Amino acid sequence: MTVAASGVVAPAWRSVHEGDFHNTVGQWPGRTLLLFGQPGCGACRRAEDVVPAALAGVVQHFVKIDAAAQAALAREFDVFHLPAMHLYIDGRYHAPLHCELTTEALRAAVVRAACAPAAEAP
């Protein structure tokens, strides 16, 4: 668990294997943020530190996916730069998130994505 500046506790990062990804994430209620990264990526480590606290109370589930170890998922989501973020809402794919790693930008990106209809998964 991570505690945001607001005092809201954010869930810890979860790992999901590509073999059970769709079944697992597809059953979670609320908002789920996927973060594709790699251990040696400095921007990815920063995202791992910043995102849960920035989105505490807005996103219920945080999933960290090692793009090298879970290459099939990275290909499925057309990941070609790291870190890459995607949003699921109530088990349905919604949208990729493209924004700066600031609280304001992250929250605005999630709100924009949530206001749009669900998209077809990549």
PDB file of C-alpha atoms in Angstrom:
ATOM      1  CA  MET A   1       0.000   0.000   0.000  1.00  0.00           C
ATOM      2  CA  THR A   2       1.071   3.547  -0.759  1.00  0.00           C
ATOM      3  CA  VAL A   3      -0.210   6.605   1.103  1.00  0.00           C
ATOM      4  CA  ALA A   4      -0.872   9.654  -1.082  1.00  0.00           C
ATOM      5  CA  ALA A   5      -0.326  13.221   0.106  1.00  0.00           C
ATOM      6  CA  SER A   6      -4.111  13.436   0.499  1.00  0.00           C
ATOM      7  CA  GLY A   7      -3.949  10.620   3.061  1.00  0.00           C
ATOM      8  CA  VAL A   8      -5.758   8.165   0.761  1.00  0.00           C
ATOM      9  CA  VAL A   9      -4.187   4.716   0.691  1.00  0.00           C
ATOM     10  CA  ALA A  10      -3.426   3.404  -2.812  1.00  0.00           C
ATOM     11  CA  PRO A  11      -3.291  -0.327  -3.483  1.00  0.00           C
ATOM     12  CA  ALA A  12       0.119  -1.864  -4.144  1.00  0.00           C
ATOM     13  CA  TRP A  13       1.214  -2.931  -7.609  1.00  0.00           C
ATOM     14  CA  ARG A  14       0.059  -6.383  -8.667  1.00  0.00           C
ATOM     15  CA  SER A  15       1.658  -8.661 -11.227  1.00  0.00           C
ATOM     16  CA  VAL A  16      -0.457 -10.668 -13.636  1.00  0.00           C
ATOM     17  CA  HIS A  17       0.913 -13.394 -15.888  1.00  0.00           C
ATOM     18  CA  GLU A  18      -0.052 -13.198 -19.554  1.00  0.00           C
ATOM     19  CA  GLY A  19      -1.685 -16.634 -19.342  1.00  0.00           C
ATOM     20  CA  ASP A  20      -4.330 -15.457 -16.885  1.00  0.00           C
ATOM     21  CA  PHE A  21      -4.348 -11.731 -17.684  1.00  0.00           C
ATOM     22  CA  HIS A  22      -7.710 -11.456 -19.478  1.00  0.00           C
ATOM     23  CA  ASN A  23      -9.548 -13.690 -17.032  1.00  0.00           C
ATOM     24  CA  THR A  24      -8.135 -11.878 -13.995  1.00  0.00           C
ATOM     25  CA  VAL A  25      -8.365  -8.237 -15.085  1.00  0.00           C
ATOM     26  CA  GLY A  26     -11.719  -8.875 -16.747  1.00  0.00           C
ATOM     27  CA  GLN A  27     -13.272  -9.721 -13.387  1.00  0.00           C
ATOM     28  CA  TRP A  28     -12.107  -6.716 -11.369  1.00  0.00           C
ATOM     29  CA  PRO A  29     -14.669  -4.009 -10.605  1.00  0.00           C
ATOM     30  CA  GLY A  30     -13.676  -0.373 -10.783  1.00  0.00           C
ATOM     31  CA  ARG A  31     -10.719   1.135 -12.567  1.00  0.00           C
ATOM     32  CA  THR A  32      -7.566  -0.831 -13.321  1.00  0.00           C
ATOM     33  CA  LEU A  33      -4.398   0.819 -14.567  1.00  0.00           C
ATOM     34  CA  LEU A  34      -1.845  -1.264 -16.471  1.00  0.00           C
ATOM     35  CA  LEU A  35       1.739  -0.056 -16.462  1.00  0.00           C
ATOM     36  CA  PHE A  36       4.085  -1.665 -18.980  1.00  0.00           C
ATOM     37  CA  GLY A  37       7.713  -1.160 -18.046  1.00  0.00           C
ATOM     38  CA  GLN A  38      11.040  -2.845 -17.404  1.00  0.00           C
ATOM     39  CA  PRO A  39      13.222  -3.017 -14.292  1.00  0.00           C
ATOM     40  CA  GLY A  40      16.150  -1.160 -15.929  1.00  0.00           C
ATOM     41  CA  CYS A  41      14.003   1.743 -17.163  1.00  0.00           C
ATOM     42  CA  GLY A  42      14.352   4.899 -15.078  1.00  0.00           C
ATOM     43  CA  ALA A  43      11.100   6.437 -16.363  1.00  0.00           C
ATOM     44  CA  CYS A  44       9.317   3.168 -15.539  1.00  0.00           C
ATOM     45  CA  ARG A  45      10.632   3.204 -11.960  1.00  0.00           C
ATOM     46  CA  ARG A  46       9.468   6.804 -11.622  1.00  0.00           C
ATOM     47  CA  ALA A  47       6.002   5.829 -12.881  1.00  0.00           C
ATOM     48  CA  GLU A  48       5.899   2.960 -10.376  1.00  0.00           C
ATOM     49  CA  ASP A  49       6.622   5.461  -7.595  1.00  0.00           C
ATOM     50  CA  VAL A  50       4.334   8.285  -8.754  1.00  0.00           C
ATOM     51  CA  VAL A  51       1.239   6.659 -10.260  1.00  0.00           C
ATOM     52  CA  PRO A  52      -0.340   4.877  -7.231  1.00  0.00           C
ATOM     53  CA  ALA A  53      -0.145   7.934  -4.989  1.00  0.00           C
ATOM     54  CA  ALA A  54      -1.312  10.272  -7.778  1.00  0.00           C
ATOM     55  CA  LEU A  55      -4.326   8.090  -8.570  1.00  0.00           C
ATOM     56  CA  ALA A  56      -5.217   6.983  -5.049  1.00  0.00           C
ATOM     57  CA  GLY A  57      -8.983   6.980  -4.710  1.00  0.00           C
ATOM     58  CA  VAL A  58      -9.403   7.250  -8.497  1.00  0.00           C
ATOM     59  CA  VAL A  59      -8.003   3.865  -9.578  1.00  0.00           C
ATOM     60  CA  GLN A  60      -8.684   0.722  -7.574  1.00  0.00           C
ATOM     61  CA  HIS A  61      -6.187  -1.727  -9.112  1.00  0.00           C
ATOM     62  CA  PHE A  62      -2.621  -1.168 -10.292  1.00  0.00           C
ATOM     63  CA  VAL A  63      -0.976  -3.821 -12.485  1.00  0.00           C
ATOM     64  CA  LYS A  64       2.720  -3.709 -13.341  1.00  0.00           C
ATOM     65  CA  ILE A  65       3.730  -5.700 -16.420  1.00  0.00           C
ATOM     66  CA  ASP A  66       7.361  -6.354 -17.322  1.00  0.00           C
ATOM     67  CA  ALA A  67       7.286  -5.796 -21.076  1.00  0.00           C
ATOM     68  CA  ALA A  68      10.281  -8.079 -21.678  1.00  0.00           C
ATOM     69  CA  ALA A  69       9.096 -10.964 -19.484  1.00  0.00           C
ATOM     70  CA  GLN A  70       5.480 -10.656 -20.714  1.00  0.00           C
ATOM     71  CA  ALA A  71       6.327  -9.964 -24.359  1.00  0.00           C
ATOM     72  CA  ALA A  72       3.065 -11.418 -25.700  1.00  0.00           C
ATOM     73  CA  LEU A  73       1.048  -8.897 -23.675  1.00  0.00           C
ATOM     74  CA  ALA A  74       3.328  -6.053 -24.719  1.00  0.00           C
ATOM     75  CA  ARG A  75       2.796  -7.010 -28.379  1.00  0.00           C
ATOM     76  CA  GLU A  76      -0.957  -7.345 -27.853  1.00  0.00           C
ATOM     77  CA  PHE A  77      -1.102  -3.803 -26.475  1.00  0.00           C
ATOM     78  CA  ASP A  78       1.215  -2.445 -29.203  1.00  0.00           C
ATOM     79  CA  VAL A  79       3.732  -1.261 -26.624  1.00  0.00           C
ATOM     80  CA  PHE A  80       6.696   0.340 -28.353  1.00  0.00           C
ATOM     81  CA  HIS A  81       7.762   2.884 -25.745  1.00  0.00           C
ATOM     82  CA  LEU A  82       8.081   2.626 -21.991  1.00  0.00           C
ATOM     83  CA  PRO A  83       6.421   3.294 -19.710  1.00  0.00           C
ATOM     84  CA  ALA A  84       3.052   2.650 -21.349  1.00  0.00           C
ATOM     85  CA  MET A  85      -0.249   2.884 -19.484  1.00  0.00           C
ATOM     86  CA  HIS A  86      -3.698   1.499 -20.298  1.00  0.00           C
ATOM     87  CA  LEU A  87      -7.007   1.792 -18.447  1.00  0.00           C
ATOM     88  CA  TYR A  88      -9.671  -0.842 -17.830  1.00  0.00           C
ATOM     89  CA  ILE A  89     -13.014   0.012 -16.218  1.00  0.00           C
ATOM     90  CA  ASP A  90     -15.156  -2.730 -14.686  1.00  0.00           C
ATOM     91  CA  GLY A  91     -13.167  -5.384 -16.527  1.00  0.00           C
ATOM     92  CA  ARG A  92     -13.468  -3.776 -19.978  1.00  0.00           C
ATOM     93  CA  TYR A  93     -10.635  -2.174 -21.893  1.00  0.00           C
ATOM     94  CA  HIS A  94     -11.118   1.563 -22.093  1.00  0.00           C
ATOM     95  CA  ALA A  95      -8.129   3.460 -23.468  1.00  0.00           C
ATOM     96  CA  PRO A  96      -4.393   4.032 -23.479  1.00  0.00           C
ATOM     97  CA  LEU A  97      -3.262   6.881 -21.228  1.00  0.00           C
ATOM     98  CA  HIS A  98      -0.796   9.381 -22.659  1.00  0.00           C
ATOM     99  CA  CYS A  99       0.201  12.061 -20.191  1.00  0.00           C
ATOM    100  CA  GLU A 100       2.937  13.461 -17.982  1.00  0.00           C
ATOM    101  CA  LEU A 101       3.628  11.720 -14.693  1.00  0.00           C
ATOM    102  CA  THR A 102       2.089  14.434 -12.547  1.00  0.00           C
ATOM    103  CA  THR A 103      -0.933  14.070 -10.307  1.00  0.00           C
ATOM    104  CA  GLU A 104      -2.949  16.608 -12.285  1.00  0.00           C
ATOM    105  CA  ALA A 105      -2.117  15.125 -15.693  1.00  0.00           C
ATOM    106  CA  LEU A 106      -2.696  11.529 -14.565  1.00  0.00           C
ATOM    107  CA  ARG A 107      -6.040  12.316 -12.962  1.00  0.00           C
ATOM    108  CA  ALA A 108      -7.185  14.342 -15.972  1.00  0.00           C
ATOM    109  CA  ALA A 109      -6.209  11.509 -18.343  1.00  0.00           C
ATOM    110  CA  VAL A 110      -8.191   8.955 -16.303  1.00  0.00           C
ATOM    111  CA  VAL A 111     -11.239  11.241 -16.161  1.00  0.00           C
ATOM    112  CA  ARG A 112     -11.103  11.863 -19.944  1.00  0.00           C
ATOM    113  CA  ALA A 113     -10.797   8.159 -20.636  1.00  0.00           C
ATOM    114  CA  ALA A 114     -13.621   7.316 -18.219  1.00  0.00           C
ATOM    115  CA  CYS A 115     -15.956   9.840 -19.872  1.00  0.00           C
ATOM    116  CA  ALA A 116     -15.452   8.254 -23.295  1.00  0.00           C
ATOM    117  CA  PRO A 117     -17.085   4.981 -24.282  1.00  0.00           C
ATOM    118  CA  ALA A 118     -15.085   1.804 -23.832  1.00  0.00           C
ATOM    119  CA  ALA A 119     -12.797   1.029 -26.756  1.00  0.00           C
ATOM    120  CA  GLU A 120     -12.016  -2.235 -28.448  1.00  0.00           C
ATOM    121  CA  ALA A 121      -8.990  -3.830 -26.791  1.00  0.00           C
ATOM    122  CA  PRO A 122      -5.831  -3.636 -28.873  1.00  0.00           C
TER     123      PRO A 122
END
